[in-house]
Amino acid sequence: MPILWRPLAAAALGQSLGHNPSFGDLLNPQLLFKDLTVTGYYPLLVWLGFGLLGVALGSCNLRSKKTAGLLALVGSLIAVLTYIGSRLISLQNAELIARELNLKVSLVPTMITTGRLPGINLEPLLDHSAYLWLPTGHSNSLLSTLHNAACAVAIIGLLLLIIGYLGPLGRIVAGAGRAPLTLYLGHLILLPAMQDYLEPSTIWWILVAATAIFGLWLGFSKASGPLEYGVRVLSGADADAEAKNKF
């Protein structure tokens, strides 16, 4: 997906909303479509890959300790290799990156880590294949995307291994894990409503408390989040009466 995304993103530079999509953006459907699929912060063209990975993991026997251990081991190994490899390759291309971005070679390590410096970002590098090997978070580069996916797989495997030994805390964590869509969408709704009035640390604690409340509810009721329940109904996953688990 990052290989397909990069040339499209390079061709559509500057054609983004510059803000979170809203209902008002429906008046400009072409720009909205480009932002959602290619030029936005989380382009669907790339993030569809993470969704497919989740579907693949969901088809595994996640109750098996062997499967969990394999996920943790392979995920960790790929995460380490992709990060080290991406930094080494990018540093080998330091002069090219510096030339494309018009900055000093000495600033390249900082640039490929942070993705931006005052007045400079990575967008001019999109036209070059060197972009694919960047280790930069949120860059949607090939190796960064593989690294992020591997980290997620490793964490899932690790939690599957240890969750049964955490007692009530484990049930709370597992409960929150049954509502990823609800919690993610919820924080997107809450953030704009709070960020103009509260300090970041206060907002952080509010979101942590909300996650803990969901974890308590779902962990001890064995239900699922409201949006997750809706997805199951729409997808037909609740067609089997034994599989039904209303929120």
PDB file of N, CA and C in Angstrom, residues 73-117:
ATOM      1  N   LEU A  73       6.998 -12.942  19.100  1.00  0.00           N
ATOM      2  CA  LEU A  73       8.376 -13.117  18.648  1.00  0.00           C
ATOM      3  C   LEU A  73       8.593 -12.551  17.244  1.00  0.00           C
ATOM      4  N   VAL A  74       7.757 -12.966  16.301  1.00  0.00           N
ATOM      5  CA  VAL A  74       7.919 -12.518  14.915  1.00  0.00           C
ATOM      6  C   VAL A  74       7.667 -11.010  14.804  1.00  0.00           C
ATOM      7  N   GLY A  75       6.635 -10.526  15.507  1.00  0.00           N
ATOM      8  CA  GLY A  75       6.354  -9.092  15.479  1.00  0.00           C
ATOM      9  C   GLY A  75       7.521  -8.275  16.010  1.00  0.00           C
ATOM     10  N   SER A  76       8.110  -8.716  17.128  1.00  0.00           N
ATOM     11  CA  SER A  76       9.247  -8.000  17.712  1.00  0.00           C
ATOM     12  C   SER A  76      10.448  -8.022  16.775  1.00  0.00           C
ATOM     13  N   LEU A  77      10.697  -9.173  16.177  1.00  0.00           N
ATOM     14  CA  LEU A  77      11.843  -9.311  15.281  1.00  0.00           C
ATOM     15  C   LEU A  77      11.707  -8.390  14.065  1.00  0.00           C
ATOM     16  N   ILE A  78      10.516  -8.399  13.445  1.00  0.00           N
ATOM     17  CA  ILE A  78      10.296  -7.546  12.272  1.00  0.00           C
ATOM     18  C   ILE A  78      10.347  -6.070  12.659  1.00  0.00           C
ATOM     19  N   ALA A  79       9.818  -5.734  13.833  1.00  0.00           N
ATOM     20  CA  ALA A  79       9.834  -4.337  14.285  1.00  0.00           C
ATOM     21  C   ALA A  79      11.268  -3.837  14.440  1.00  0.00           C
ATOM     22  N   VAL A  80      12.128  -4.656  15.045  1.00  0.00           N
ATOM     23  CA  VAL A  80      13.525  -4.259  15.243  1.00  0.00           C
ATOM     24  C   VAL A  80      14.247  -4.149  13.904  1.00  0.00           C
ATOM     25  N   LEU A  81      14.063  -5.148  13.050  1.00  0.00           N
ATOM     26  CA  LEU A  81      14.774  -5.161  11.764  1.00  0.00           C
ATOM     27  C   LEU A  81      14.343  -4.003  10.864  1.00  0.00           C
ATOM     28  N   THR A  82      13.043  -3.714  10.824  1.00  0.00           N
ATOM     29  CA  THR A  82      12.573  -2.632   9.954  1.00  0.00           C
ATOM     30  C   THR A  82      13.032  -1.273  10.466  1.00  0.00           C
ATOM     31  N   TYR A  83      13.090  -1.103  11.791  1.00  0.00           N
ATOM     32  CA  TYR A  83      13.533   0.198  12.306  1.00  0.00           C
ATOM     33  C   TYR A  83      15.021   0.405  12.057  1.00  0.00           C
ATOM     34  N   ILE A  84      15.817  -0.609  12.406  1.00  0.00           N
ATOM     35  CA  ILE A  84      17.261  -0.490  12.189  1.00  0.00           C
ATOM     36  C   ILE A  84      17.561  -0.346  10.693  1.00  0.00           C
ATOM     37  N   GLY A  85      16.911  -1.176   9.881  1.00  0.00           N
ATOM     38  CA  GLY A  85      17.138  -1.117   8.442  1.00  0.00           C
ATOM     39  C   GLY A  85      16.753   0.221   7.850  1.00  0.00           C
ATOM     40  N   SER A  86      15.620   0.767   8.276  1.00  0.00           N
ATOM     41  CA  SER A  86      15.171   2.049   7.723  1.00  0.00           C
ATOM     42  C   SER A  86      16.113   3.180   8.094  1.00  0.00           C
ATOM     43  N   ARG A  87      16.651   3.168   9.313  1.00  0.00           N
ATOM     44  CA  ARG A  87      17.592   4.217   9.708  1.00  0.00           C
ATOM     45  C   ARG A  87      18.907   4.092   8.939  1.00  0.00           C
ATOM     46  N   LEU A  88      19.397   2.864   8.808  1.00  0.00           N
ATOM     47  CA  LEU A  88      20.660   2.673   8.095  1.00  0.00           C
ATOM     48  C   LEU A  88      20.548   3.099   6.630  1.00  0.00           C
ATOM     49  N   ILE A  89      19.464   2.668   5.970  1.00  0.00           N
ATOM     50  CA  ILE A  89      19.292   3.018   4.554  1.00  0.00           C
ATOM     51  C   ILE A  89      19.123   4.523   4.384  1.00  0.00           C
ATOM     52  N   SER A  90      18.318   5.134   5.274  1.00  0.00           N
ATOM     53  CA  SER A  90      18.081   6.578   5.155  1.00  0.00           C
ATOM     54  C   SER A  90      19.358   7.377   5.411  1.00  0.00           C
ATOM     55  N   LEU A  91      20.161   6.929   6.375  1.00  0.00           N
ATOM     56  CA  LEU A  91      21.413   7.637   6.646  1.00  0.00           C
ATOM     57  C   LEU A  91      22.402   7.455   5.503  1.00  0.00           C
ATOM     58  N   GLN A  92      22.345   6.324   4.828  1.00  0.00           N
ATOM     59  CA  GLN A  92      23.181   6.141   3.642  1.00  0.00           C
ATOM     60  C   GLN A  92      22.755   7.091   2.520  1.00  0.00           C
ATOM     61  N   ASN A  93      21.482   7.466   2.528  1.00  0.00           N
ATOM     62  CA  ASN A  93      20.950   8.419   1.542  1.00  0.00           C
ATOM     63  C   ASN A  93      20.918   9.846   2.084  1.00  0.00           C
ATOM     64  N   ALA A  94      21.721  10.110   3.111  1.00  0.00           N
ATOM     65  CA  ALA A  94      21.668  11.414   3.791  1.00  0.00           C
ATOM     66  C   ALA A  94      21.920  12.577   2.839  1.00  0.00           C
ATOM     67  N   GLU A  95      22.895  12.434   1.953  1.00  0.00           N
ATOM     68  CA  GLU A  95      23.210  13.534   1.036  1.00  0.00           C
ATOM     69  C   GLU A  95      22.050  13.782   0.071  1.00  0.00           C
ATOM     70  N   LEU A  96      21.450  12.712  -0.421  1.00  0.00           N
ATOM     71  CA  LEU A  96      20.304  12.852  -1.326  1.00  0.00           C
ATOM     72  C   LEU A  96      19.132  13.517  -0.613  1.00  0.00           C
ATOM     73  N   ILE A  97      18.860  13.068   0.612  1.00  0.00           N
ATOM     74  CA  ILE A  97      17.755  13.643   1.388  1.00  0.00           C
ATOM     75  C   ILE A  97      18.010  15.119   1.663  1.00  0.00           C
ATOM     76  N   ALA A  98      19.256  15.433   2.037  1.00  0.00           N
ATOM     77  CA  ALA A  98      19.600  16.831   2.318  1.00  0.00           C
ATOM     78  C   ALA A  98      19.415  17.688   1.074  1.00  0.00           C
ATOM     79  N   ARG A  99      19.808  17.157  -0.079  1.00  0.00           N
ATOM     80  CA  ARG A  99      19.674  17.913  -1.325  1.00  0.00           C
ATOM     81  C   ARG A  99      18.206  18.129  -1.695  1.00  0.00           C
ATOM     82  N   GLU A 100      17.402  17.076  -1.581  1.00  0.00           N
ATOM     83  CA  GLU A 100      15.990  17.175  -1.940  1.00  0.00           C
ATOM     84  C   GLU A 100      15.222  18.117  -1.022  1.00  0.00           C
ATOM     85  N   LEU A 101      15.625  18.147   0.250  1.00  0.00           N
ATOM     86  CA  LEU A 101      14.907  18.977   1.224  1.00  0.00           C
ATOM     87  C   LEU A 101      15.573  20.322   1.469  1.00  0.00           C
ATOM     88  N   ASN A 102      16.744  20.515   0.829  1.00  0.00           N
ATOM     89  CA  ASN A 102      17.472  21.779   0.954  1.00  0.00           C
ATOM     90  C   ASN A 102      17.834  22.064   2.413  1.00  0.00           C
ATOM     91  N   LEU A 103      18.491  21.121   3.051  1.00  0.00           N
ATOM     92  CA  LEU A 103      18.946  21.318   4.419  1.00  0.00           C
ATOM     93  C   LEU A 103      20.341  20.725   4.580  1.00  0.00           C
ATOM     94  N   LYS A 104      20.990  21.002   5.699  1.00  0.00           N
ATOM     95  CA  LYS A 104      22.330  20.509   5.960  1.00  0.00           C
ATOM     96  C   LYS A 104      22.303  18.997   6.220  1.00  0.00           C
ATOM     97  N   VAL A 105      23.374  18.325   5.789  1.00  0.00           N
ATOM     98  CA  VAL A 105      23.468  16.875   5.985  1.00  0.00           C
ATOM     99  C   VAL A 105      23.420  16.532   7.476  1.00  0.00           C
ATOM    100  N   SER A 106      23.990  17.391   8.305  1.00  0.00           N
ATOM    101  CA  SER A 106      24.024  17.134   9.753  1.00  0.00           C
ATOM    102  C   SER A 106      22.633  17.114  10.376  1.00  0.00           C
ATOM    103  N   LEU A 107      21.649  17.710   9.678  1.00  0.00           N
ATOM    104  CA  LEU A 107      20.281  17.745  10.215  1.00  0.00           C
ATOM    105  C   LEU A 107      19.429  16.571   9.747  1.00  0.00           C
ATOM    106  N   VAL A 108      19.971  15.747   8.844  1.00  0.00           N
ATOM    107  CA  VAL A 108      19.198  14.632   8.303  1.00  0.00           C
ATOM    108  C   VAL A 108      18.754  13.647   9.386  1.00  0.00           C
ATOM    109  N   PRO A 109      19.628  13.223  10.337  1.00  0.00           N
ATOM    110  CA  PRO A 109      19.159  12.303  11.377  1.00  0.00           C
ATOM    111  C   PRO A 109      17.959  12.830  12.153  1.00  0.00           C
ATOM    112  N   THR A 110      17.981  14.121  12.467  1.00  0.00           N
ATOM    113  CA  THR A 110      16.842  14.718  13.175  1.00  0.00           C
ATOM    114  C   THR A 110      15.608  14.754  12.289  1.00  0.00           C
ATOM    115  N   MET A 111      15.815  15.070  11.012  1.00  0.00           N
ATOM    116  CA  MET A 111      14.706  15.196  10.075  1.00  0.00           C
ATOM    117  C   MET A 111      13.998  13.861   9.865  1.00  0.00           C
ATOM    118  N   ILE A 112      14.770  12.780   9.689  1.00  0.00           N
ATOM    119  CA  ILE A 112      14.129  11.492   9.425  1.00  0.00           C
ATOM    120  C   ILE A 112      13.507  10.907  10.688  1.00  0.00           C
ATOM    121  N   THR A 113      13.871  11.441  11.853  1.00  0.00           N
ATOM    122  CA  THR A 113      13.256  10.988  13.110  1.00  0.00           C
ATOM    123  C   THR A 113      11.959  11.733  13.382  1.00  0.00           C
ATOM    124  N   THR A 114      12.015  13.053  13.263  1.00  0.00           N
ATOM    125  CA  THR A 114      10.856  13.886  13.618  1.00  0.00           C
ATOM    126  C   THR A 114       9.899  14.102  12.450  1.00  0.00           C
ATOM    127  N   GLY A 115      10.430  14.092  11.222  1.00  0.00           N
ATOM    128  CA  GLY A 115       9.600  14.330  10.052  1.00  0.00           C
ATOM    129  C   GLY A 115       9.419  15.795   9.715  1.00  0.00           C
ATOM    130  N   ARG A 116       9.924  16.656  10.559  1.00  0.00           N
ATOM    131  CA  ARG A 116       9.798  18.089  10.277  1.00  0.00           C
ATOM    132  C   ARG A 116      10.834  18.883  11.069  1.00  0.00           C
ATOM    133  N   LEU A 117      11.211  20.009  10.508  1.00  0.00           N
ATOM    134  CA  LEU A 117      12.040  21.016  11.148  1.00  0.00           C
ATOM    135  C   LEU A 117      11.379  22.354  10.851  1.00  0.00           C
TER     136      LEU A 117
END
